[in-house]
mmCIF file of C-alpha atoms and ligand atoms in Angstrom:
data_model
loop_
_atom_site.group_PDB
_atom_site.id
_atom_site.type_symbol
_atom_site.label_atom_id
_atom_site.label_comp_id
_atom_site.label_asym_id
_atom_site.label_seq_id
_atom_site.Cartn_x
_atom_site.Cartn_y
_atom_site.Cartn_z
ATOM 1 C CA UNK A 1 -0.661 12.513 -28.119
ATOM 2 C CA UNK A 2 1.178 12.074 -24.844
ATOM 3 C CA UNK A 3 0.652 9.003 -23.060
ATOM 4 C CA UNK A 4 -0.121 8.617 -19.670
ATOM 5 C CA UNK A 5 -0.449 5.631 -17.333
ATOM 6 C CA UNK A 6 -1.943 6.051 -14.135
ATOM 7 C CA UNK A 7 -1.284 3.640 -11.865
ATOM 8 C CA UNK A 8 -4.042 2.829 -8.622
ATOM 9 C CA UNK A 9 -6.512 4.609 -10.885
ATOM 10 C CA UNK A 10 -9.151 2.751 -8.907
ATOM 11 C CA UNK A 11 -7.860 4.533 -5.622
ATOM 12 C CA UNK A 12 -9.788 7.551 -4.026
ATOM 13 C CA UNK A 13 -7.303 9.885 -5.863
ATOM 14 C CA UNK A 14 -6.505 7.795 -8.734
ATOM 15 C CA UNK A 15 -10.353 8.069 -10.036
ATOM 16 C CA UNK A 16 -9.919 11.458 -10.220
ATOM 17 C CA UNK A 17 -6.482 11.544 -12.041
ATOM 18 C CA UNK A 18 -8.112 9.013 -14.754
ATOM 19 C CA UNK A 19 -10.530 11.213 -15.398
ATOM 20 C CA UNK A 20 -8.582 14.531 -15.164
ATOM 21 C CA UNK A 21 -6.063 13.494 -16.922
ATOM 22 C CA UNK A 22 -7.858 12.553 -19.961
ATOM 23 C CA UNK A 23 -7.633 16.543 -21.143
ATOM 24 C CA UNK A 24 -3.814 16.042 -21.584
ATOM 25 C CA UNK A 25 -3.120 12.696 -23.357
ATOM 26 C CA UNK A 26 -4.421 8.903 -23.643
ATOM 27 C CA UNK A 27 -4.252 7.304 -20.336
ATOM 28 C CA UNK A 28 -3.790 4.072 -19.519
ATOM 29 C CA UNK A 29 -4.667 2.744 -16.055
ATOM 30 C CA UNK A 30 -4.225 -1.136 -15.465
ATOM 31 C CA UNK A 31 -6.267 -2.483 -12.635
ATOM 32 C CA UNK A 32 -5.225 -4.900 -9.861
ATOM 33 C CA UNK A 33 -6.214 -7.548 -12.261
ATOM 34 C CA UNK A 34 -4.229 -6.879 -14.822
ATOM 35 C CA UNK A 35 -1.024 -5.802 -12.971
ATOM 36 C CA UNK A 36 0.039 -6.450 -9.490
ATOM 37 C CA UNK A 37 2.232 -4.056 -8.614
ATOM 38 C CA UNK A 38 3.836 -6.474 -5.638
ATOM 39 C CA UNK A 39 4.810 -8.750 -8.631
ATOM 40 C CA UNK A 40 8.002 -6.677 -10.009
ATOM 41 C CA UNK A 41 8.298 -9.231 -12.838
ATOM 42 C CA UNK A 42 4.953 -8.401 -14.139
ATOM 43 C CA UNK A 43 5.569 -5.025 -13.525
ATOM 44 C CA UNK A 44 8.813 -4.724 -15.227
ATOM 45 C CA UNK A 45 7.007 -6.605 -18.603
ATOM 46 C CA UNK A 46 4.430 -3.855 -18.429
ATOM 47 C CA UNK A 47 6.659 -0.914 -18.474
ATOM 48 C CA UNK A 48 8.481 -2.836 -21.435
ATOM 49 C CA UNK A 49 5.786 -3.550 -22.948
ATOM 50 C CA UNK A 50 4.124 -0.083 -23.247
ATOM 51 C CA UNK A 51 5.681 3.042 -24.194
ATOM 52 C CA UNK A 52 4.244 6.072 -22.091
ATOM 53 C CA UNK A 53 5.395 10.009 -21.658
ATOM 54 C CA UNK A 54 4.563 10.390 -18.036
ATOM 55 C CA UNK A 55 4.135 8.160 -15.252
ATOM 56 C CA UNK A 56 1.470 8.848 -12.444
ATOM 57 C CA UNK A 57 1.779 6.705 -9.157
ATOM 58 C CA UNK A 58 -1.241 6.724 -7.361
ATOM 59 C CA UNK A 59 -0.837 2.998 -5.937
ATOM 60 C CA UNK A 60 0.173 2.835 -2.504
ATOM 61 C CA UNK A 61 -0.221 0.610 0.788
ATOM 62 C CA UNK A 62 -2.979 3.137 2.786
ATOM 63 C CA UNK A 63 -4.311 1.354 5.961
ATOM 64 C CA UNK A 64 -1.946 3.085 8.370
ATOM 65 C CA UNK A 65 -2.712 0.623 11.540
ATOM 66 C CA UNK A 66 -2.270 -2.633 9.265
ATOM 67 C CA UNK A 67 0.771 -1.551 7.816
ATOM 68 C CA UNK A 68 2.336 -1.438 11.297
ATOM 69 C CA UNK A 69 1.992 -5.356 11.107
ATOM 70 C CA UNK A 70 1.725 -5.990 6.817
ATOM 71 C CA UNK A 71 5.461 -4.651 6.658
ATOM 72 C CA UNK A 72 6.947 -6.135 3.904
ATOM 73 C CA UNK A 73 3.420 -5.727 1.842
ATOM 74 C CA UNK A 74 3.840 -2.276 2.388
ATOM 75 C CA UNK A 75 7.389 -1.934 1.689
ATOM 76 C CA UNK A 76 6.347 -3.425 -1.702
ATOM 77 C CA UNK A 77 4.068 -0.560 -2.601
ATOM 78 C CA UNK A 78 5.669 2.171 -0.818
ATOM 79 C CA UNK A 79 9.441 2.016 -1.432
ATOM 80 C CA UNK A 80 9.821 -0.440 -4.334
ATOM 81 C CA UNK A 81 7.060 0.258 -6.509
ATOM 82 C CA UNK A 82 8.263 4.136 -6.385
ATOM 83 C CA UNK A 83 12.032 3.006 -6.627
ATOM 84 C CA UNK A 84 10.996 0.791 -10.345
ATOM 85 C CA UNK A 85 8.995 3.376 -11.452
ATOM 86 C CA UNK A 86 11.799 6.092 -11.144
ATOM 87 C CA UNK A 87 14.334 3.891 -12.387
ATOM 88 C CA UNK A 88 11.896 3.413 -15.536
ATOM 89 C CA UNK A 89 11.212 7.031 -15.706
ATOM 90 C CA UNK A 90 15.178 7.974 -15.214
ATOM 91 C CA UNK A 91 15.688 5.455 -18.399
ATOM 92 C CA UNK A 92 13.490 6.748 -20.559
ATOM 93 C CA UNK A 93 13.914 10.547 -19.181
ATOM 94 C CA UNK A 94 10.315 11.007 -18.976
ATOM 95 C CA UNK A 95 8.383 12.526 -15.410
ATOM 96 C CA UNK A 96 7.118 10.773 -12.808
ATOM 97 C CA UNK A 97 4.108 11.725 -10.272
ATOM 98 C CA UNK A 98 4.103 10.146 -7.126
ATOM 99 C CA UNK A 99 2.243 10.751 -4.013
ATOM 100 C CA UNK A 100 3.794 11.102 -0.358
ATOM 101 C CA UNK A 101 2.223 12.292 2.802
ATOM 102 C CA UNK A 102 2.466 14.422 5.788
ATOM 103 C CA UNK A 103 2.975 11.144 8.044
ATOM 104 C CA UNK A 104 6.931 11.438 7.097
ATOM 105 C CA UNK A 105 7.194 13.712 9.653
ATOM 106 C CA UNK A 106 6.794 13.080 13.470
ATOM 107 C CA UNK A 107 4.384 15.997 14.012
ATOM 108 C CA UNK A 108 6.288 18.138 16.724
ATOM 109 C CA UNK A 109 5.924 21.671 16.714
ATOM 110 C CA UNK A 110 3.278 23.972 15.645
ATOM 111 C CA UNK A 111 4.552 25.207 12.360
ATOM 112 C CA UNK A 112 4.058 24.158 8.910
ATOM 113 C CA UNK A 113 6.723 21.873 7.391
ATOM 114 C CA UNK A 114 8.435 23.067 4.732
ATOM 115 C CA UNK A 115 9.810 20.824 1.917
ATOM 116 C CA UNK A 116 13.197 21.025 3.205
ATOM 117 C CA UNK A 117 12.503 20.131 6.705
ATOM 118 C CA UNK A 118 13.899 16.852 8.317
ATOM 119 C CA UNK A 119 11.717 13.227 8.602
ATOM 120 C CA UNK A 120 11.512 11.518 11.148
ATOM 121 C CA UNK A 121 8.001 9.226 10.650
ATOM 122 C CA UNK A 122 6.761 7.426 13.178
ATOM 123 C CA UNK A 123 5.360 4.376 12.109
ATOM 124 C CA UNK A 124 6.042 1.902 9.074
ATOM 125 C CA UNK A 125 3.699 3.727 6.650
ATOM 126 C CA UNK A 126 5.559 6.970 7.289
ATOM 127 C CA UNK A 127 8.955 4.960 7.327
ATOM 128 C CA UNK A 128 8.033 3.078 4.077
ATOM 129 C CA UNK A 129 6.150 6.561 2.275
ATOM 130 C CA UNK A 130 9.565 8.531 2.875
ATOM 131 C CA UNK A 131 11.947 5.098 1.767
ATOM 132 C CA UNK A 132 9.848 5.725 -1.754
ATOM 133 C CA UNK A 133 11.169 9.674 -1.772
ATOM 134 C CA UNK A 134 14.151 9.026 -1.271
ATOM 135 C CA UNK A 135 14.260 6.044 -4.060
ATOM 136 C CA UNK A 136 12.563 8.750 -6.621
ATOM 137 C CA UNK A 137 14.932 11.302 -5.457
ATOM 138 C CA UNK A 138 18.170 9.573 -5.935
ATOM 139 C CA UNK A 139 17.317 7.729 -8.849
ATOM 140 C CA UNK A 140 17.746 11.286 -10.936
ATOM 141 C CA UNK A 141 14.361 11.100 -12.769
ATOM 142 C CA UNK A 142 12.069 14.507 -13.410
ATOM 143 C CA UNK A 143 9.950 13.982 -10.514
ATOM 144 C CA UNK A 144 7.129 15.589 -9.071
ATOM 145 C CA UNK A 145 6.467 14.317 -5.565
ATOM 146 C CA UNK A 146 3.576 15.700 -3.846
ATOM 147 C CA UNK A 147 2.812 15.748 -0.234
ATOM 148 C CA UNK A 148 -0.638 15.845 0.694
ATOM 149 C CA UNK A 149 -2.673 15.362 4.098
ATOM 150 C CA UNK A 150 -5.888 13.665 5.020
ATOM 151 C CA UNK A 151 -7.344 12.995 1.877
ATOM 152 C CA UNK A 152 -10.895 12.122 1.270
ATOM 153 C CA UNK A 153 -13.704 11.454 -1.443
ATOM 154 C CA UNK A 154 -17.522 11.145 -1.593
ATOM 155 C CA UNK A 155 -16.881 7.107 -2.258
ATOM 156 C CA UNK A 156 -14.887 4.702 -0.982
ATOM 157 C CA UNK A 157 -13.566 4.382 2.391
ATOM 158 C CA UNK A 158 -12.490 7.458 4.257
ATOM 159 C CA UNK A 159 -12.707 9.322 7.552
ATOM 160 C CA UNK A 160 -15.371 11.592 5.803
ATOM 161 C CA UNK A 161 -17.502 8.760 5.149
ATOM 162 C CA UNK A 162 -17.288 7.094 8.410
ATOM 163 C CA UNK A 163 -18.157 9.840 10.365
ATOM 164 C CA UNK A 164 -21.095 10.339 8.202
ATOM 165 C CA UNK A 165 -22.341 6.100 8.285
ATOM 166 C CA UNK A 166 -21.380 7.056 12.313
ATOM 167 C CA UNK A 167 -23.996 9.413 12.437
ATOM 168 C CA UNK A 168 -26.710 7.543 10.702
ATOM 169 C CA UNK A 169 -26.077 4.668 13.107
ATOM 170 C CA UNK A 170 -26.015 7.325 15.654
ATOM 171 C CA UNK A 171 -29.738 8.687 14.400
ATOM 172 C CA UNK A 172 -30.829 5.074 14.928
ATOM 173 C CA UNK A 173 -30.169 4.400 18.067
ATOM 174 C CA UNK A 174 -31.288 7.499 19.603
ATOM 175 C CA UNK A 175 -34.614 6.823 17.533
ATOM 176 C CA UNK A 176 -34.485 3.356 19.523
ATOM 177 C CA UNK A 177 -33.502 5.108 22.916
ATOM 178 C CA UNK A 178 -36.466 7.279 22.280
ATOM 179 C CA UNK A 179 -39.021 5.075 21.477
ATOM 180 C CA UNK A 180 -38.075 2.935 25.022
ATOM 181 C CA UNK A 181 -37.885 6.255 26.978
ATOM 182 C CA UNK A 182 -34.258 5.731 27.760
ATOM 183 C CA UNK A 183 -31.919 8.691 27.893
ATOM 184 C CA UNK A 184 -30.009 9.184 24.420
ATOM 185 C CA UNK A 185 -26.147 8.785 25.683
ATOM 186 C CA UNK A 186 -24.906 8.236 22.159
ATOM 187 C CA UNK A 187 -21.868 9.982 22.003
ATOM 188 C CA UNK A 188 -18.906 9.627 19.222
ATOM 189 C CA UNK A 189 -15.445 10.304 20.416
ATOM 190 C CA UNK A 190 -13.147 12.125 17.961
ATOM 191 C CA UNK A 191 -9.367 13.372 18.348
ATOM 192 C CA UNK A 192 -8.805 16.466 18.972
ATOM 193 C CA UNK A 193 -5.002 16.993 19.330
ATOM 194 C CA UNK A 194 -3.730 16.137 15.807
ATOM 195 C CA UNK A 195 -4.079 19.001 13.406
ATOM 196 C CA UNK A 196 -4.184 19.285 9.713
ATOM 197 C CA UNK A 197 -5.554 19.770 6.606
ATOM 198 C CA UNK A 198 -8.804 17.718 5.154
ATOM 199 C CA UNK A 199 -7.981 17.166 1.382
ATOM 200 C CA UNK A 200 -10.837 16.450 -1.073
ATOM 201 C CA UNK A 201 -9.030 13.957 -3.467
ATOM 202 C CA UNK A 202 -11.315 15.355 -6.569
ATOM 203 C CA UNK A 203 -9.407 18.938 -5.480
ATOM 204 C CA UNK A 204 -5.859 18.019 -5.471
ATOM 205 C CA UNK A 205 -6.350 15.850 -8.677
ATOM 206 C CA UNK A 206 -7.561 19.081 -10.637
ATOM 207 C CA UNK A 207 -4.635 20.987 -8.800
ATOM 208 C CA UNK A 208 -2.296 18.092 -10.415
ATOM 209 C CA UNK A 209 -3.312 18.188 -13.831
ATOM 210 C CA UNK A 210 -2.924 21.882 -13.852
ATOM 211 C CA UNK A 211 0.093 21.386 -12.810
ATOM 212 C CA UNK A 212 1.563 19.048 -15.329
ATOM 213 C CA UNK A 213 -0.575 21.511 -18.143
ATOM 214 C CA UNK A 214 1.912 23.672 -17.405
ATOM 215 C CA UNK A 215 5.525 21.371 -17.061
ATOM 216 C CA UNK A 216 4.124 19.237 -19.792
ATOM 217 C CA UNK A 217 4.453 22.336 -22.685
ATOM 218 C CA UNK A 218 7.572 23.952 -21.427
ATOM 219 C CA UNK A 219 10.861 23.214 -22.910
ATOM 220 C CA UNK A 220 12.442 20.219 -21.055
ATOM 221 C CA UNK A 221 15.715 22.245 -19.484
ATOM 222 C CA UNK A 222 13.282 24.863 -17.960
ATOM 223 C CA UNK A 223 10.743 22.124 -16.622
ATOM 224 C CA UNK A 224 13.373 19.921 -15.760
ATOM 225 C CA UNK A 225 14.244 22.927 -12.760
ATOM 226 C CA UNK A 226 11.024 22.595 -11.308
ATOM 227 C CA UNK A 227 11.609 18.844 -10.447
ATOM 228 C CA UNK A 228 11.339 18.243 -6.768
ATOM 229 C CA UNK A 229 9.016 18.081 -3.460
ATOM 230 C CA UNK A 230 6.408 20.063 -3.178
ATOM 231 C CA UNK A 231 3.516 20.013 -0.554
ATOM 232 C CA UNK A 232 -0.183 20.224 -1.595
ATOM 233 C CA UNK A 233 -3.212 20.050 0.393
ATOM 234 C CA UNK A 234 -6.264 22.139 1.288
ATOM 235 C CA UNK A 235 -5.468 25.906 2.767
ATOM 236 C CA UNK A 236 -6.361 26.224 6.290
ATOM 237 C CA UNK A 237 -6.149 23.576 9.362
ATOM 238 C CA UNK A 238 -7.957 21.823 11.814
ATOM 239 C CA UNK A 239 -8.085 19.085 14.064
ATOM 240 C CA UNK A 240 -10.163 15.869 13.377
ATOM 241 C CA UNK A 241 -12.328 16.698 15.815
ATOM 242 C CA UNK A 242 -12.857 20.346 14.302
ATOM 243 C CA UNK A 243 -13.045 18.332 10.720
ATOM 244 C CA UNK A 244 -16.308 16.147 12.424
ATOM 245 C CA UNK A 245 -17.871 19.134 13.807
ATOM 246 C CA UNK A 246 -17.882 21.145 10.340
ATOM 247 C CA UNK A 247 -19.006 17.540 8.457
ATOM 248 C CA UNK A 248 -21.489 17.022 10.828
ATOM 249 C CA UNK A 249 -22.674 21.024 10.886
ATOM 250 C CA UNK A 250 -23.005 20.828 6.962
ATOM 251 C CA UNK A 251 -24.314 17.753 6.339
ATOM 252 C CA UNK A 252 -27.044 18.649 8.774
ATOM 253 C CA UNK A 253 -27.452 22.121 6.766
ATOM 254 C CA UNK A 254 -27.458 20.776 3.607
ATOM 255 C CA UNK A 255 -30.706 17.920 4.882
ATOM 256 C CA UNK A 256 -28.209 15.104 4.250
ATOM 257 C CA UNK A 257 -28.068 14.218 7.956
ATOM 258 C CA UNK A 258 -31.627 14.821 9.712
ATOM 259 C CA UNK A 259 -29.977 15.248 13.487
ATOM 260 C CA UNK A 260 -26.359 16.262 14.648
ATOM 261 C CA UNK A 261 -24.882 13.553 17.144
ATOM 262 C CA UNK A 262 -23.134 14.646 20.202
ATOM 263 C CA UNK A 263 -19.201 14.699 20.155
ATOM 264 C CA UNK A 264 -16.628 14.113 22.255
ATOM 265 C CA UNK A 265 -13.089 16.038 22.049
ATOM 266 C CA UNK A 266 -10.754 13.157 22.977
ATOM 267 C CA UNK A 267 -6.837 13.184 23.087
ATOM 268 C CA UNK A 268 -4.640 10.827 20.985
ATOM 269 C CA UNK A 269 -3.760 8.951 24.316
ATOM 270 C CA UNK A 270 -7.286 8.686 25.089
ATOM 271 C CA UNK A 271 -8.084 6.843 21.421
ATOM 272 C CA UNK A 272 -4.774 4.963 21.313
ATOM 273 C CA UNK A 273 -4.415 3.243 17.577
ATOM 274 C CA UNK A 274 -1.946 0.686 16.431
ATOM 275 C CA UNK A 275 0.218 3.906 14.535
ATOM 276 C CA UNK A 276 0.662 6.336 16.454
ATOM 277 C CA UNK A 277 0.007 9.642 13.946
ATOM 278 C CA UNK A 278 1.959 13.257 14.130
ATOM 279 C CA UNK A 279 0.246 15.880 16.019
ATOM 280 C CA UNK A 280 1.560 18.492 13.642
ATOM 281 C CA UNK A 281 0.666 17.338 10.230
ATOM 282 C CA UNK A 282 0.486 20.615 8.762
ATOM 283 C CA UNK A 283 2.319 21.560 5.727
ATOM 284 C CA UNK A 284 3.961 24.935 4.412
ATOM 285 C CA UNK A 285 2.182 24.890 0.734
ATOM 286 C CA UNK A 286 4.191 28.046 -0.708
ATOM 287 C CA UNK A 287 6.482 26.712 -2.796
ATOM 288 C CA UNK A 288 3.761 24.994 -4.603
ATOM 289 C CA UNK A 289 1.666 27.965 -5.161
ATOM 290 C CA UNK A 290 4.723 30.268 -6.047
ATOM 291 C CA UNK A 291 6.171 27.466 -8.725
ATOM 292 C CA UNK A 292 2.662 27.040 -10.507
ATOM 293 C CA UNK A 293 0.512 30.222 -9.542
ATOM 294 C CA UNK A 294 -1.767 27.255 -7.841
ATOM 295 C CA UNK A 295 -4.659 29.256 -5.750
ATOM 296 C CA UNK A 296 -5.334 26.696 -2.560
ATOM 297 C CA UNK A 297 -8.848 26.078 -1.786
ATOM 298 C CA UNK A 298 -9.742 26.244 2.032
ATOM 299 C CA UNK A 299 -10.606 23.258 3.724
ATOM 300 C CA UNK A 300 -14.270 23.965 4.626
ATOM 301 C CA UNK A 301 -14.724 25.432 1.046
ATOM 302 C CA UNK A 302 -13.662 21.295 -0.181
ATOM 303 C CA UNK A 303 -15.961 19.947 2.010
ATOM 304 C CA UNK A 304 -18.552 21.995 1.103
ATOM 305 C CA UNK A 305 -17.896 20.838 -2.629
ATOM 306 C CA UNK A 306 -17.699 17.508 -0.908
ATOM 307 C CA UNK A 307 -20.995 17.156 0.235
ATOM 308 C CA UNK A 308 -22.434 19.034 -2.436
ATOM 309 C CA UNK A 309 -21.629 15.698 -4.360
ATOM 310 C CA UNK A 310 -22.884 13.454 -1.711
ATOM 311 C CA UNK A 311 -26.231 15.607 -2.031
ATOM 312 C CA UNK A 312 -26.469 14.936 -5.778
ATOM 313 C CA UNK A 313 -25.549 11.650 -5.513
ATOM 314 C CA UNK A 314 -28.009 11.083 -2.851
ATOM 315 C CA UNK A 315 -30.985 12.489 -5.091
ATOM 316 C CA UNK A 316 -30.275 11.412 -8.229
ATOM 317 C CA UNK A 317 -28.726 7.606 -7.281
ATOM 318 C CA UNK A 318 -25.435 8.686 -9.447
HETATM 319 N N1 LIG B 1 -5.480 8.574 2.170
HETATM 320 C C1 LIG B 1 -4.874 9.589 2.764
HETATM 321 O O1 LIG B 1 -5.359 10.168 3.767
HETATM 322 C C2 LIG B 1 -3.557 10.092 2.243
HETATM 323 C C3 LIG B 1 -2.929 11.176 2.900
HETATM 324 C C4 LIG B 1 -1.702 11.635 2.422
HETATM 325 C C5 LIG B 1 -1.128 11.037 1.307
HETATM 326 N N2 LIG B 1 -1.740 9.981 0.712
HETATM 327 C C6 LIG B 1 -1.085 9.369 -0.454
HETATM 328 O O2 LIG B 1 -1.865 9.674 -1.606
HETATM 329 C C7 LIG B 1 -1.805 8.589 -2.540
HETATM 330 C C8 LIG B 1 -3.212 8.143 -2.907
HETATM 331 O O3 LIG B 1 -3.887 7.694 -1.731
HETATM 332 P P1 LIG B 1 -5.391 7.152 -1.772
HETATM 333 O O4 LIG B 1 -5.986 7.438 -0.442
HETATM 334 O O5 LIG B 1 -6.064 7.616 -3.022
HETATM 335 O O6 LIG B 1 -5.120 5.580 -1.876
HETATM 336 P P2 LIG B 1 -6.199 4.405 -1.913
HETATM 337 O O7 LIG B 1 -7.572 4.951 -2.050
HETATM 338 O O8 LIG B 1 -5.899 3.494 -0.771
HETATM 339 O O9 LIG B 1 -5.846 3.666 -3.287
HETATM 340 C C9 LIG B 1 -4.734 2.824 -3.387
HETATM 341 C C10 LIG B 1 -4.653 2.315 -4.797
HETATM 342 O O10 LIG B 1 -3.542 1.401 -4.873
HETATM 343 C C11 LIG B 1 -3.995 0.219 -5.523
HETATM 344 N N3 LIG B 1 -3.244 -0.954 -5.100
HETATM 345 C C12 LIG B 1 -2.922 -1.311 -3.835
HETATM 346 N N4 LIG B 1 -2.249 -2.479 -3.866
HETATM 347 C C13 LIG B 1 -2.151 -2.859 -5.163
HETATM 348 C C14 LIG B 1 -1.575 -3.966 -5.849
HETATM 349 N N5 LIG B 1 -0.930 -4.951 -5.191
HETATM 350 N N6 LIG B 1 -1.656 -4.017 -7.204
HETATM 351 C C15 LIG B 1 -2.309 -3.051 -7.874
HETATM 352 N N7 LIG B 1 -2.879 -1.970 -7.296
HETATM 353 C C16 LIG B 1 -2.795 -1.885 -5.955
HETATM 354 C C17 LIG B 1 -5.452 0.088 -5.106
HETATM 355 O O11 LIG B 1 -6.101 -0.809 -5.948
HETATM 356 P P3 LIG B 1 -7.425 -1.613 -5.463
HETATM 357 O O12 LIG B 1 -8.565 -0.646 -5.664
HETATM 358 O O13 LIG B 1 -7.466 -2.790 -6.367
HETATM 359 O O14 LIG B 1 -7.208 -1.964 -4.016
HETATM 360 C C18 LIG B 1 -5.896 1.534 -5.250
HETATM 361 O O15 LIG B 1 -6.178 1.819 -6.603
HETATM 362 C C19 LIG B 1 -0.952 7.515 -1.864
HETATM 363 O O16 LIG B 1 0.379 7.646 -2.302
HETATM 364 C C20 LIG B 1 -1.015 7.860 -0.390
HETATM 365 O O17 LIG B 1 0.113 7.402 0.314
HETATM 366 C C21 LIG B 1 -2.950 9.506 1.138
#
């Protein structure tokens, strides 16, 4: 049975590659607790320790704004922890999965990036996400590094969710407004000038494992061609501000919000963050779909599915 470690399984997407996962082999995913993956020591007695067929990197340094400050933390996670993993993966010519993100580039333009296209990130996540390519890149390993955008879950903390607890503290105090016969001038500001694609984490996980159904029973030589970049995310684009309109619109549809709050279209400049983020994070997905005969999902279609979840979850308590 092939044997899998997942590492950050307790991560928005790494509770989704546990799980998926499971249909191809016996995975293994150590917690926090049982393996820091800052301490390369203990991290380099693990991989000797356990013998596994495929590597899946999940663990990363996510809080854009603090990694601005939390540099060398986030080196840690970003660049090393990739660079170790490859160099374990290289050794025992087995694959590696690792994560990257749209933030690599600096967002100019108004096309899709393409795989090939140059990085230039623009703050130290972005710096420290691309150091970790190019550590899995030249360290020779079968790799497959996947570049998504915006990704989000129905737990945890996410832009999704905040926008939703936003709008229930929204709903109360208008209801308090009301009741003192004040005018309601809640109003929640949301970006409008960075564009991309919302990425339900539960989505790109399935899209992963179907992946690796496929590399995982080919013979080595011909799999060992489709090692590279690839980008991944949701079909379709919007901006932030588009995203909160449709969350807001369907959660309001679907009785899971009672009211919609007013929005506000606001410009990066306007809502100025420690990281500055690309305006252009969208990402040319056809080499993905071409390699593996993926179908992409559009973005409102995932947030529908999204919801749907929240809905259930709501009801039933699970
Ligand atoms: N979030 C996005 O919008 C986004 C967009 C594009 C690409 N990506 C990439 O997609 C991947 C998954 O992102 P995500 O949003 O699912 O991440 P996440 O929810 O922030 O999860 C990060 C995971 O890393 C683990 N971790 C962090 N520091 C650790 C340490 N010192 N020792 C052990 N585990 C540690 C966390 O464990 P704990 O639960 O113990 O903290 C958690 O399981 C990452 O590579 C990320 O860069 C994310």
């Amino acid at each position: 049975m092939t044997k899998i470690c997942v590492f950050g399984g307790s991560g928005q997407l790494g509770r989704s590659l546990v799980r998926d996962l499971a249909v191809l082999g016996d995975v293994t995913a150590p917690t926090r607790q049982q393996l820091d993956l800052t301490n390369i020591a203990q991290l380099q007695q693990w991989l000797q320790q356990h013998e596994f067929d495929l590597l899946v990197n999940a663990a990363a340094m996510t809080q854009v704004d603090v990694a601005q400050t939390a540099v060398e933390l986030t080196l840690q996670l970003n660049h090393q922890l990739p660079a170790i993993l490859a160099a374990h993966a290289k050794a025992k010519n087995i694959w590696l999965v690792h994560f990257s993100t749209d933030y690599v580039f600096d967002g100019s333009g108004d096309m899709p990036w393409r795989e090939t296209d140059d990085c230039q990130p623009l703050q130290q996540y972005g710096i420290s996400k691309r150091a970790g390519e190019l550590a899995i890149q030249t360290s020779g390993c079968l790799h497959l590094l996947i570049r998504t955008s915006w990704l989000y879950d129905s737990d945890g903390q996410n832009f999704l969710l905040t926008m939703l607890q936003l709008a229930q503290a929204n709903q109360a105090s208008l209801a308090i407004e009301r009741q003192s016969q004040q005018p309601a001038t809640a109003m929640i500001k949301v970006v409008a000038d960075q564009i991309g694609a919302p990425t339900f984490a539960p989505v790109l996980s399935a899209q992963v494992t179907q992946i690796l159904s496929q590399l995982l029973v080919m013979p080595l030589l011909a799999a060992s061609k489709l090692s590279g970049i690839y980008h991944l995310c949701a079909a379709g684009h919007c901006s932030w501000f588009q995203f909160t309109e449709a969350i807001f619109q369907k959660a309001f549809d679907k009785g899971i919000l009672l009211n919609q709050p007013a929005l506000r279209a606001v410009s990066s400049l306007e809502f100025a963050r420690p990281a500055p983020r690309p305006k252009n994070s969208r990402l040319d997905t056809r080499k993905v779909q071409t390699t593996f005969a993926l179908e992409l999902t559009h973005w409102q279609q995932q947030l529908d599915q999204c919801l749907e979840l929240l809905k259930f979850s709501a009801k039933t308590g699970k």
